[in-house]
PDB file of C-alpha atoms in Angstrom:
ATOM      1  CA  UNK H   1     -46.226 -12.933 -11.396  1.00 58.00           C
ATOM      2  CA  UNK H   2     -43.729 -13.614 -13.806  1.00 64.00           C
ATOM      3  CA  UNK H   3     -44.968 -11.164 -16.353  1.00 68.00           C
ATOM      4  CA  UNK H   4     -45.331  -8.768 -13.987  1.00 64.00           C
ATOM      5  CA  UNK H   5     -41.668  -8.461 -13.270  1.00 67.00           C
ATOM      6  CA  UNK H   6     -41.007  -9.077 -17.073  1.00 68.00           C
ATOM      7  CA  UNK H   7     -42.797  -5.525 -17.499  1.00 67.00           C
ATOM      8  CA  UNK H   8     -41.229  -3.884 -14.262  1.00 68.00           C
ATOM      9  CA  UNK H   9     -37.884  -4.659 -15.876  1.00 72.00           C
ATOM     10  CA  UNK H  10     -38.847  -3.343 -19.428  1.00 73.00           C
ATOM     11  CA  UNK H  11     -40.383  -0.125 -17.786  1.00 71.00           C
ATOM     12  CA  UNK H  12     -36.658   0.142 -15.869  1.00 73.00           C
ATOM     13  CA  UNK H  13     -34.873   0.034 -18.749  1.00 69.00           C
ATOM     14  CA  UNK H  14     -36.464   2.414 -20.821  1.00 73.00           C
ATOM     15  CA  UNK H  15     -36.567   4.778 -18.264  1.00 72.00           C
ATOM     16  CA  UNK H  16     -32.570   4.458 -18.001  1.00 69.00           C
ATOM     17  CA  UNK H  17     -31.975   4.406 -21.764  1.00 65.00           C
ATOM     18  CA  UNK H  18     -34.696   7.463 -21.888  1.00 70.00           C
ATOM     19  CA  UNK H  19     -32.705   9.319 -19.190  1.00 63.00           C
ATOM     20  CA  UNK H  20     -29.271   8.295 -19.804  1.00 59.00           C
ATOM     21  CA  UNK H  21     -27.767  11.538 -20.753  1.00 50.00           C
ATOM     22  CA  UNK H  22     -30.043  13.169 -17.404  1.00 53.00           C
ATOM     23  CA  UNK H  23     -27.229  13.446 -14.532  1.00 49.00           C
ATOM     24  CA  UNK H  24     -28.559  12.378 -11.139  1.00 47.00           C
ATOM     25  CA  UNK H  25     -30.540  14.229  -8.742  1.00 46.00           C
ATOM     26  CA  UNK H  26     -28.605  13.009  -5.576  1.00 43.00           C
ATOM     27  CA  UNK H  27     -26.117  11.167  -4.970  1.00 45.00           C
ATOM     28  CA  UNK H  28     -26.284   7.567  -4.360  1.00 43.00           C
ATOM     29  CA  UNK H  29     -24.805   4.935  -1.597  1.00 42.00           C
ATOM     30  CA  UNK H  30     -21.358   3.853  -2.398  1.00 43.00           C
ATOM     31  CA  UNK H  31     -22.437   0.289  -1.991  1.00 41.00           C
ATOM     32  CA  UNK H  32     -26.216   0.167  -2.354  1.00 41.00           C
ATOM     33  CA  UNK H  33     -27.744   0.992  -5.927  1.00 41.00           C
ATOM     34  CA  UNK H  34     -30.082   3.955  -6.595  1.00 41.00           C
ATOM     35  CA  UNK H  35     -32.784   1.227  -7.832  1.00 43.00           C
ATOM     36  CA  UNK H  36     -32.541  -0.725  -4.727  1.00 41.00           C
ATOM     37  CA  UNK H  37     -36.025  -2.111  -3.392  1.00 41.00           C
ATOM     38  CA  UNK H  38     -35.132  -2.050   0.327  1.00 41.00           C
ATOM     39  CA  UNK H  39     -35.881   1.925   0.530  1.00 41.00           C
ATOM     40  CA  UNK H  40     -39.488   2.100   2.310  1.00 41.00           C
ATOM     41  CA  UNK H  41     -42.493   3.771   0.437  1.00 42.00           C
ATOM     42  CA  UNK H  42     -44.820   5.257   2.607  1.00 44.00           C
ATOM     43  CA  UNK H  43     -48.527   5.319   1.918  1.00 43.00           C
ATOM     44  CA  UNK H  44     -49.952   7.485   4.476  1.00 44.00           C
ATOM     45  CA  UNK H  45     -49.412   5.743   7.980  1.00 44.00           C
ATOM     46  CA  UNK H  46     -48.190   2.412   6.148  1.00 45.00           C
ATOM     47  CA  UNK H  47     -44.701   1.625   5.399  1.00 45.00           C
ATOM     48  CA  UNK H  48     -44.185  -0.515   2.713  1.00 44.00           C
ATOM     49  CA  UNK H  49     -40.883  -2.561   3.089  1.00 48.00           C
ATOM     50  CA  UNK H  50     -38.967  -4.784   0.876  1.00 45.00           C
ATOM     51  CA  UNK H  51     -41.157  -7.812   1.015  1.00 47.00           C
ATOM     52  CA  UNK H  52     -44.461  -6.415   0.013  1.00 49.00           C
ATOM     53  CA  UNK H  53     -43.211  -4.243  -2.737  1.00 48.00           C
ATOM     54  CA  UNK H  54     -44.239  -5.895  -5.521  1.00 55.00           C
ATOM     55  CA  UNK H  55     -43.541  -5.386  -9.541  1.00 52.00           C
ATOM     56  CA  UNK H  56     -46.635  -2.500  -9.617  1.00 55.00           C
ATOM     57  CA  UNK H  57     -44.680  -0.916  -6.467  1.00 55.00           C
ATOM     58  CA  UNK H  58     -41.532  -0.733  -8.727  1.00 51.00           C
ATOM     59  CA  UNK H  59     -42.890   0.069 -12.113  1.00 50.00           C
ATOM     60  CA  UNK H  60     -44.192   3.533  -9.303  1.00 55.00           C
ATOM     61  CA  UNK H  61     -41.668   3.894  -7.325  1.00 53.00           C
ATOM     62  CA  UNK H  62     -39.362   4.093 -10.418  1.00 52.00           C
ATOM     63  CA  UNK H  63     -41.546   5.781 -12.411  1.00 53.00           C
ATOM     64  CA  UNK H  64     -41.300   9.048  -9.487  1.00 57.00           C
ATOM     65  CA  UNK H  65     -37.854   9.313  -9.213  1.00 61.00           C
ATOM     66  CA  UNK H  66     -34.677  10.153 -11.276  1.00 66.00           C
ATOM     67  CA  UNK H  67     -32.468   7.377 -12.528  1.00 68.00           C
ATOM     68  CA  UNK H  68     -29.152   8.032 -14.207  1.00 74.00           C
ATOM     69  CA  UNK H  69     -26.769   4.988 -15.374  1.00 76.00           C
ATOM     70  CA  UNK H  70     -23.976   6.780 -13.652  1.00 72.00           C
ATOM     71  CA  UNK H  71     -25.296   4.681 -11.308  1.00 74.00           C
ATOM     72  CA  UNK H  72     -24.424   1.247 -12.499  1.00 78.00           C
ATOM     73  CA  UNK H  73     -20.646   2.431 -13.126  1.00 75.00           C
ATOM     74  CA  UNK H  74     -18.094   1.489 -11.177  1.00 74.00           C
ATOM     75  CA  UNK H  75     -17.710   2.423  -7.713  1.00 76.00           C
ATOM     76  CA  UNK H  76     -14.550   1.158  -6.854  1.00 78.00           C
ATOM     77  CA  UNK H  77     -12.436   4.076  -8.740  1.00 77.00           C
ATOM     78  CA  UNK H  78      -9.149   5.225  -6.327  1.00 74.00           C
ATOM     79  CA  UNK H  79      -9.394   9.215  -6.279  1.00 70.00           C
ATOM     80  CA  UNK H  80     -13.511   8.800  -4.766  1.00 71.00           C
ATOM     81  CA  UNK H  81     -11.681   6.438  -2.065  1.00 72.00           C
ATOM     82  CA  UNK H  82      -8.447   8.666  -1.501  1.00 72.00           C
ATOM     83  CA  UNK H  83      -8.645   9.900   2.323  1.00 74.00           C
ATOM     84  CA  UNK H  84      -7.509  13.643   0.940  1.00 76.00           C
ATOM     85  CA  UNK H  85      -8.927  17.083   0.176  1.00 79.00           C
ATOM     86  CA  UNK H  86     -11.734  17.648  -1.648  1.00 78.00           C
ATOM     87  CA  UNK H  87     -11.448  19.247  -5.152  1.00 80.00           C
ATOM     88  CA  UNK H  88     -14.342  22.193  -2.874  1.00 85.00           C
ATOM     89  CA  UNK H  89     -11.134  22.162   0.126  1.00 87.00           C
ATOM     90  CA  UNK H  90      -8.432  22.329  -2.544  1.00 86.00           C
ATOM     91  CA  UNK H  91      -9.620  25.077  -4.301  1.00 87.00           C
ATOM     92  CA  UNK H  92     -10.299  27.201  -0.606  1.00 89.00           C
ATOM     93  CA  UNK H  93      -6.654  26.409   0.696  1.00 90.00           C
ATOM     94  CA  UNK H  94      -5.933  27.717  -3.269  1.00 88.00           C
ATOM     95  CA  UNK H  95      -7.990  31.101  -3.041  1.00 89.00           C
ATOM     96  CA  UNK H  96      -6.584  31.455   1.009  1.00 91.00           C
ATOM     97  CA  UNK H  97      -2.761  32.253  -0.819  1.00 90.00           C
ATOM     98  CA  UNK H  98      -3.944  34.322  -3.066  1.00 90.00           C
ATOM     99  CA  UNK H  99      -4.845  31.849  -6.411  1.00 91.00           C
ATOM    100  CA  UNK H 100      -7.892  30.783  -8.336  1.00 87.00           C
ATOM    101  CA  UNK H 101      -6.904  26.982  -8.279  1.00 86.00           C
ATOM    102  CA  UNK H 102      -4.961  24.792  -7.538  1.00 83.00           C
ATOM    103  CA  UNK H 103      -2.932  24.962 -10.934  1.00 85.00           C
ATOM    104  CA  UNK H 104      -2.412  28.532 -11.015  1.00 88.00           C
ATOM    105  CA  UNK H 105      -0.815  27.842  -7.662  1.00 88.00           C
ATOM    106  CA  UNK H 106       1.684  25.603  -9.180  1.00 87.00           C
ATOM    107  CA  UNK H 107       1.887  27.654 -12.276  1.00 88.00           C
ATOM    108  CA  UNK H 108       3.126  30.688  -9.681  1.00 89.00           C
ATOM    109  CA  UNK H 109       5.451  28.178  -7.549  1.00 89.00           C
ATOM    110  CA  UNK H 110       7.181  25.876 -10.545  1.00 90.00           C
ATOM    111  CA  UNK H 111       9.250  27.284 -12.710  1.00 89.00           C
ATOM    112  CA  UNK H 112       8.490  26.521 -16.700  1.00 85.00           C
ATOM    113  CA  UNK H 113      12.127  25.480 -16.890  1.00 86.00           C
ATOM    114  CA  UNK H 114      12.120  22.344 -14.577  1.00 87.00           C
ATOM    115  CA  UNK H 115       8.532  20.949 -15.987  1.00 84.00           C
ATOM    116  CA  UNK H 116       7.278  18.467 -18.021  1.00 80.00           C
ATOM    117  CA  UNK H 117       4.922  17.804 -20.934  1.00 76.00           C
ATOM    118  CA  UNK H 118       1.979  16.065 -19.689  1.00 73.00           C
ATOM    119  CA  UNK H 119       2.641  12.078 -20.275  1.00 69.00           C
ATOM    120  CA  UNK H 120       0.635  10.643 -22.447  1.00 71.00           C
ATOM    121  CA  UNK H 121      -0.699   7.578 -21.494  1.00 68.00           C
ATOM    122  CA  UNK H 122      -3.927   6.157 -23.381  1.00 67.00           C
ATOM    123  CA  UNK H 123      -4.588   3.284 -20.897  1.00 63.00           C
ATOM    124  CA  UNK H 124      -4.703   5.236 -18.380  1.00 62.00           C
ATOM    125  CA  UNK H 125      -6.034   8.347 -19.694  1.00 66.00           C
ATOM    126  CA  UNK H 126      -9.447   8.180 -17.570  1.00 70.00           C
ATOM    127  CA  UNK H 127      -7.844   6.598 -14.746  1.00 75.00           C
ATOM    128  CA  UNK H 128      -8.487   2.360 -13.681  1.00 80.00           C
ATOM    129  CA  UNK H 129     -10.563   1.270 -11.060  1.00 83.00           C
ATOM    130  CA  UNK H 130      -9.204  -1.313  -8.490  1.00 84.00           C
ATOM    131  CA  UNK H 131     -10.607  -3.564 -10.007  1.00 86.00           C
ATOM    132  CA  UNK H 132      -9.084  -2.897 -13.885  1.00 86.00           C
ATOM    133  CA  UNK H 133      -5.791  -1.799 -11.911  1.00 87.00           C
ATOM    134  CA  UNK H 134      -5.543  -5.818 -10.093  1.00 90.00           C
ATOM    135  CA  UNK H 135      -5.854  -6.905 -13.550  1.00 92.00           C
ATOM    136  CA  UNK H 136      -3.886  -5.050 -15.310  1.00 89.00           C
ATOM    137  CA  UNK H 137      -0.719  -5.492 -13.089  1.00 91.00           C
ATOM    138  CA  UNK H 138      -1.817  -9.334 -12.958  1.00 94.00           C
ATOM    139  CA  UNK H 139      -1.672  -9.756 -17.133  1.00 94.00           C
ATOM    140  CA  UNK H 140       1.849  -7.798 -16.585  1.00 92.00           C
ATOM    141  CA  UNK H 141       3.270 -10.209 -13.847  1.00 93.00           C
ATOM    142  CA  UNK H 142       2.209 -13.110 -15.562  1.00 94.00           C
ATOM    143  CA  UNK H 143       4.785 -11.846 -18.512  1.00 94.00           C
ATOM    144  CA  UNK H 144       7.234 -12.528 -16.002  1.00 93.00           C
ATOM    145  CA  UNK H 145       9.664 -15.570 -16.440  1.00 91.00           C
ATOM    146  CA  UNK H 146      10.271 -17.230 -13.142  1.00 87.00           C
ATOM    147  CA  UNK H 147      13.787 -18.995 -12.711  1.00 87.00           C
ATOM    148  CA  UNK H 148      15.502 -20.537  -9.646  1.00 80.00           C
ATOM    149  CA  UNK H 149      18.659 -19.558  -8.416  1.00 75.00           C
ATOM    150  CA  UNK H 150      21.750 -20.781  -7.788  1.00 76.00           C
ATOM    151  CA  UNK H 151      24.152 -18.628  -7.055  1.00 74.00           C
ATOM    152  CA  UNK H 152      23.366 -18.212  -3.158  1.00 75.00           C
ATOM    153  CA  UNK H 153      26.118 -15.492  -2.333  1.00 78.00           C
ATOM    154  CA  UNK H 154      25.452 -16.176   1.394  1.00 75.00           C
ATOM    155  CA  UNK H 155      21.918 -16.043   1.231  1.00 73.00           C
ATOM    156  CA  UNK H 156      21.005 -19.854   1.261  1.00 74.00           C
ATOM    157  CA  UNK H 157      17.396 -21.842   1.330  1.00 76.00           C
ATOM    158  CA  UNK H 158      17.142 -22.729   4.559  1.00 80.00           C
ATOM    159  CA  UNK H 159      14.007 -24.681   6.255  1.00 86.00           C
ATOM    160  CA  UNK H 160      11.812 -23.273   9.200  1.00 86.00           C
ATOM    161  CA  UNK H 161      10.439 -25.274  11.612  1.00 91.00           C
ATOM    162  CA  UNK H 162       6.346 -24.422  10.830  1.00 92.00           C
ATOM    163  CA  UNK H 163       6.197 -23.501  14.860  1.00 91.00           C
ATOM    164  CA  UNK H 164       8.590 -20.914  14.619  1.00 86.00           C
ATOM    165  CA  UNK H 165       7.581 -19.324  11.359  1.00 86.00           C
ATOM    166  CA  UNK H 166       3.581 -19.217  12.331  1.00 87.00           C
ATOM    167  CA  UNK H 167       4.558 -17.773  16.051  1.00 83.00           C
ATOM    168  CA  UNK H 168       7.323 -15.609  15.341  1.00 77.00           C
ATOM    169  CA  UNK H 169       8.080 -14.702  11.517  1.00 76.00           C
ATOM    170  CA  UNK H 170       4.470 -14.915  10.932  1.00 81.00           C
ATOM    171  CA  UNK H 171       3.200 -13.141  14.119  1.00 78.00           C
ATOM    172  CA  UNK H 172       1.543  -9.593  13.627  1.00 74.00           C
ATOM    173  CA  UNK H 173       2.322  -8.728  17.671  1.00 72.00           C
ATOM    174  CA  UNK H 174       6.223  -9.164  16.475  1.00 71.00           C
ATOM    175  CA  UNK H 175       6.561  -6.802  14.200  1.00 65.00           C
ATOM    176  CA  UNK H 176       4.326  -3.447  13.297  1.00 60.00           C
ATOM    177  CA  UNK H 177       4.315  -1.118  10.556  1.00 53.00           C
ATOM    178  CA  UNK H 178       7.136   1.320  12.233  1.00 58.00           C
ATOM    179  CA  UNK H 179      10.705   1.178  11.409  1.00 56.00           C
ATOM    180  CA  UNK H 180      12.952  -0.749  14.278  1.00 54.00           C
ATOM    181  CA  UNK H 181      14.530   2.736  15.011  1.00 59.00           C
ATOM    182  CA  UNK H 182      11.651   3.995  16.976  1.00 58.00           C
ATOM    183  CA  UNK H 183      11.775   3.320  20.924  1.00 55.00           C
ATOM    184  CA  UNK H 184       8.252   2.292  21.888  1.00 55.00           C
ATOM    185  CA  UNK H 185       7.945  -0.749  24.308  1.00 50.00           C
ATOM    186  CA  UNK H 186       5.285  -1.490  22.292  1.00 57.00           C
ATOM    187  CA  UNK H 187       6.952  -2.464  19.283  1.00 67.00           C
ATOM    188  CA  UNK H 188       7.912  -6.601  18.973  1.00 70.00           C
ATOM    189  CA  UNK H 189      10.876  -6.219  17.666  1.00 71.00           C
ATOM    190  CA  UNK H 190      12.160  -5.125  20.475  1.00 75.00           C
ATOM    191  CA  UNK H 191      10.963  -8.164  22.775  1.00 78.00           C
ATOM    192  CA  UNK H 192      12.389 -10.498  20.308  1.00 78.00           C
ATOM    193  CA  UNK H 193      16.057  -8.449  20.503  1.00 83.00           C
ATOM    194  CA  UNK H 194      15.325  -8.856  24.117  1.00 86.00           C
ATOM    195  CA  UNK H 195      14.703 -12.370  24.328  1.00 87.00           C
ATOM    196  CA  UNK H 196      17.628 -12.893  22.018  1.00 87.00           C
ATOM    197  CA  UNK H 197      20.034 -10.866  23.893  1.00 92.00           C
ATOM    198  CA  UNK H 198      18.742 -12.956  27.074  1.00 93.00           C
ATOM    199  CA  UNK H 199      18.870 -16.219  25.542  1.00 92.00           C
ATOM    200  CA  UNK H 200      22.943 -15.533  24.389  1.00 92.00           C
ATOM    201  CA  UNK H 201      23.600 -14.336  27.937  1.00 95.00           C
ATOM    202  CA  UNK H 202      22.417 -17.294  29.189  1.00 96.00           C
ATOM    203  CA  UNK H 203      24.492 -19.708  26.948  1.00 95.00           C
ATOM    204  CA  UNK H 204      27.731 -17.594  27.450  1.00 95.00           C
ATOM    205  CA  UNK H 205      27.677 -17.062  31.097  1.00 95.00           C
ATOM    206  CA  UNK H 206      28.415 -12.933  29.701  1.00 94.00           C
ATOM    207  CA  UNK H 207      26.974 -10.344  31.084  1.00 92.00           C
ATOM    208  CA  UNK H 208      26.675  -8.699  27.636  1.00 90.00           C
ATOM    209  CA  UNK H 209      25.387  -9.316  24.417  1.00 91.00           C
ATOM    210  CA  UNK H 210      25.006  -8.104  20.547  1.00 83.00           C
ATOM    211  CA  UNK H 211      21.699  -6.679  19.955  1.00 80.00           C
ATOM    212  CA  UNK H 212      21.836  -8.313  15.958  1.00 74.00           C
ATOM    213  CA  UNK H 213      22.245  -6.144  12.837  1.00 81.00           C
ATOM    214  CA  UNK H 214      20.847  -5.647   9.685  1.00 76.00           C
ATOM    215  CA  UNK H 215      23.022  -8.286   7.481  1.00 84.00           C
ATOM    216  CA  UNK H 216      26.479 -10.040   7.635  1.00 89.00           C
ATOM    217  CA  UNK H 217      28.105  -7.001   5.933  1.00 91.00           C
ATOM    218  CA  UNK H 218      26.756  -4.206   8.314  1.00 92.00           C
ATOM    219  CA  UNK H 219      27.599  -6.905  11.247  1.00 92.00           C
ATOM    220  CA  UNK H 220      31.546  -7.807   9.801  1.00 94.00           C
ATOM    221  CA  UNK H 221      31.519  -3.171   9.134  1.00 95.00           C
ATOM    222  CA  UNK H 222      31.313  -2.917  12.690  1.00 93.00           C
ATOM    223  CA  UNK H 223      33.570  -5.543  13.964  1.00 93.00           C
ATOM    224  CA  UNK H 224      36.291  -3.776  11.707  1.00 94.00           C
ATOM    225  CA  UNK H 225      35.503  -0.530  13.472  1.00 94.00           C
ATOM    226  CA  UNK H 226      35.419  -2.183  16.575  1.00 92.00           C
ATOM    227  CA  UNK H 227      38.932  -3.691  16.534  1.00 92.00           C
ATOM    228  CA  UNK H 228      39.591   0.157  15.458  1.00 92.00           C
ATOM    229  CA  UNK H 229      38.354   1.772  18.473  1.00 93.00           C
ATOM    230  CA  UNK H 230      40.395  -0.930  20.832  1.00 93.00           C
ATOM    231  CA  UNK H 231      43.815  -0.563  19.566  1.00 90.00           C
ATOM    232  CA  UNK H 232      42.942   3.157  19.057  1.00 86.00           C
ATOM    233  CA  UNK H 233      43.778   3.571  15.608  1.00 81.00           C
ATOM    234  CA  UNK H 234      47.382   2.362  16.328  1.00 86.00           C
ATOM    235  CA  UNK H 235      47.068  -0.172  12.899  1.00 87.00           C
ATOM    236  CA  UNK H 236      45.598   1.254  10.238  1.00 88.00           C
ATOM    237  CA  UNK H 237      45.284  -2.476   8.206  1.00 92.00           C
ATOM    238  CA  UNK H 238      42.721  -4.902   8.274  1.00 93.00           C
ATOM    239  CA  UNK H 239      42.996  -8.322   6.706  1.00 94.00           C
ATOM    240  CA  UNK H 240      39.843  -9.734   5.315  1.00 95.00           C
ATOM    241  CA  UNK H 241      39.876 -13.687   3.840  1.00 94.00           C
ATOM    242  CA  UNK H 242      39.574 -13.884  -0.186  1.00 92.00           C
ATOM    243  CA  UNK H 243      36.710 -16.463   0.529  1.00 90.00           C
ATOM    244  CA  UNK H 244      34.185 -14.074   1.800  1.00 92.00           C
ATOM    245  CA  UNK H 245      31.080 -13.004   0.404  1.00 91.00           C
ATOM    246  CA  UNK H 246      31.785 -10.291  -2.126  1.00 91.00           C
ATOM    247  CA  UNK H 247      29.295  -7.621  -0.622  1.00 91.00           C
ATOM    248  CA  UNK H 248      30.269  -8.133   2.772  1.00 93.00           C
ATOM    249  CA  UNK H 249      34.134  -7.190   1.442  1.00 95.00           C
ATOM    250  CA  UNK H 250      32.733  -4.189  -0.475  1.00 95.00           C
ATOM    251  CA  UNK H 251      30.521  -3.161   2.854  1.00 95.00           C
ATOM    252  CA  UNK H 252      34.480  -3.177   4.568  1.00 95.00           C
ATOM    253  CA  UNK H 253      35.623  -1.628   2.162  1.00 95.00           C
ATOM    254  CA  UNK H 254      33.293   1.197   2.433  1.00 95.00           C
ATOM    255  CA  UNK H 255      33.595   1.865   5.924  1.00 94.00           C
ATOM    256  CA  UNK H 256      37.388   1.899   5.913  1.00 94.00           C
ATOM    257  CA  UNK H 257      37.376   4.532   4.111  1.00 92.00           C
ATOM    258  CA  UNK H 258      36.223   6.934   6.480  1.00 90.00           C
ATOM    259  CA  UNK H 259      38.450   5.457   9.620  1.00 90.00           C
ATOM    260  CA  UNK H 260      41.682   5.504   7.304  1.00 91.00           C
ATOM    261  CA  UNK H 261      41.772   1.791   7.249  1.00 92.00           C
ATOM    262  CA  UNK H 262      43.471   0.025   4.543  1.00 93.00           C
ATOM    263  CA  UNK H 263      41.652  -3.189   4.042  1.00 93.00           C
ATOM    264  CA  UNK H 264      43.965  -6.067   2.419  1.00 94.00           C
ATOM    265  CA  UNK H 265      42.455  -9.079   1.183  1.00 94.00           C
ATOM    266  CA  UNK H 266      44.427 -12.320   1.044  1.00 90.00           C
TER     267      UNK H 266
END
């Protein structure tokens, strides 16, 4: 038995190396090889499956079919996996507007002035599978040096209790892939601003709350042009301590410019 699968691998491998240049007469499942031995042979009414076909069965079922060592390459290459047009649908949408291709379209649309030489860029040249592209940005990072900070600038270590970071920070049905500026009930981001705006009502006895900001500069922007809209743009200064974070002082800054504020810092 052991010779016999000895000589149905020598007879495979000639074949390929016979055949190499031959391209392939189909082609093949994405994740199951051309030479698998789980395809059914039919012999008359019979149907040979995978555990009767033996070595002989192989050496046959090889032997009647073509083999190409495309098929050993890699599969896991980005453009075959890229949920786009097809080279066929690209060059149809091309010859709809008039053009051969795809290029002549561009050709006809960019002007010469505004373009580029093509980059030339030997590693990449034929393009990386996912695979070759994991690695190569993993042999880049670990060029990286890696140093702790410590200049904090408001933006501290801080310790979260494991509860709280595995059921809210960590929960998938608080947050989604949508930016917090869409209105869909469905979003969790807006259940937690809920909660939150409940939970401060409840501790102030007020029958209003903040709905939180983005960061401590955005949040210290607005009080400035909220103390602006109550006196009505009566005072046009605004006194900010020396002690504060730098970039929530430049954020002021900023904004004061377009109310007319002059922003003193002592």
């Amino acid at each position: 038995m052991e010779r016999a699968r000895k000589l149905g691998s020598r007879a495979i491998l000639r074949r390929l190396v016979s055949e190499q240049k031959q391209q392939p007469l189909y082609k093949s499942s994405r994740y199951v090889s051309s030479l698998s031995a789980s395809v059914a042979v039919q012999r008359g009414s019979n149907v040979v499956n995978s555990h009767s076909f033996n070595s002989r069965s192989l050496v046959q079922f090889v032997g009647s079919r073509s083999i190409s060592v495309d098929a050993l390459k890699p599969s896991d290459s980005f453009p075959r996996r890229h949920n786009s047009a097809a080279p066929e649908n690209q060059s149809k949408m091309a010859e709809f507007v008039g053009f051969d291709s795809l290029d002549s379209l561009i050709d006809a649309t960019v002007p010469k002035s505004i373009r580029i030489d093509k980059m030339e860029l030997p590693v990449f040249s034929e393009g990386l599978t996912e695979a070759q592209m994991l690695e190569h940005m993993q042999d880049l990072a670990s060029k990286n040096k890696v140093f702790k900070s410590y200049i904090g600038m408001g933006y501290y270590n801080t310790f979260v209790p494991p509860v709280i970071l595995r059921n809210i920070m960590e929960n998938p049905g608080w947050y989604t892939q949508y930016t917090p500026y869409q209105a869909e009930i469905s979003q969790g981001r807006l259940e937690s601003l809920l909660n939150y705006q409940t939970m401060i009502t409840d501790l102030t006895g007020l029958p209003m709350s903040n709905a939180s900001l983005l960061d401590e500069g955005t949040a210290a922007a607005e009080a400035m042009a909220m103390c602006n809209n109550i006196l009505k743009g009566k005072k046009k200064t605004f006194v900010i301590a020396s002690n504060c974070h730098p970039q929530t002082i430049d954020v002021c800054v900023t904004r004061a410019d377009g109310f007319g504020l002059k922003v003193v810092i002592s």
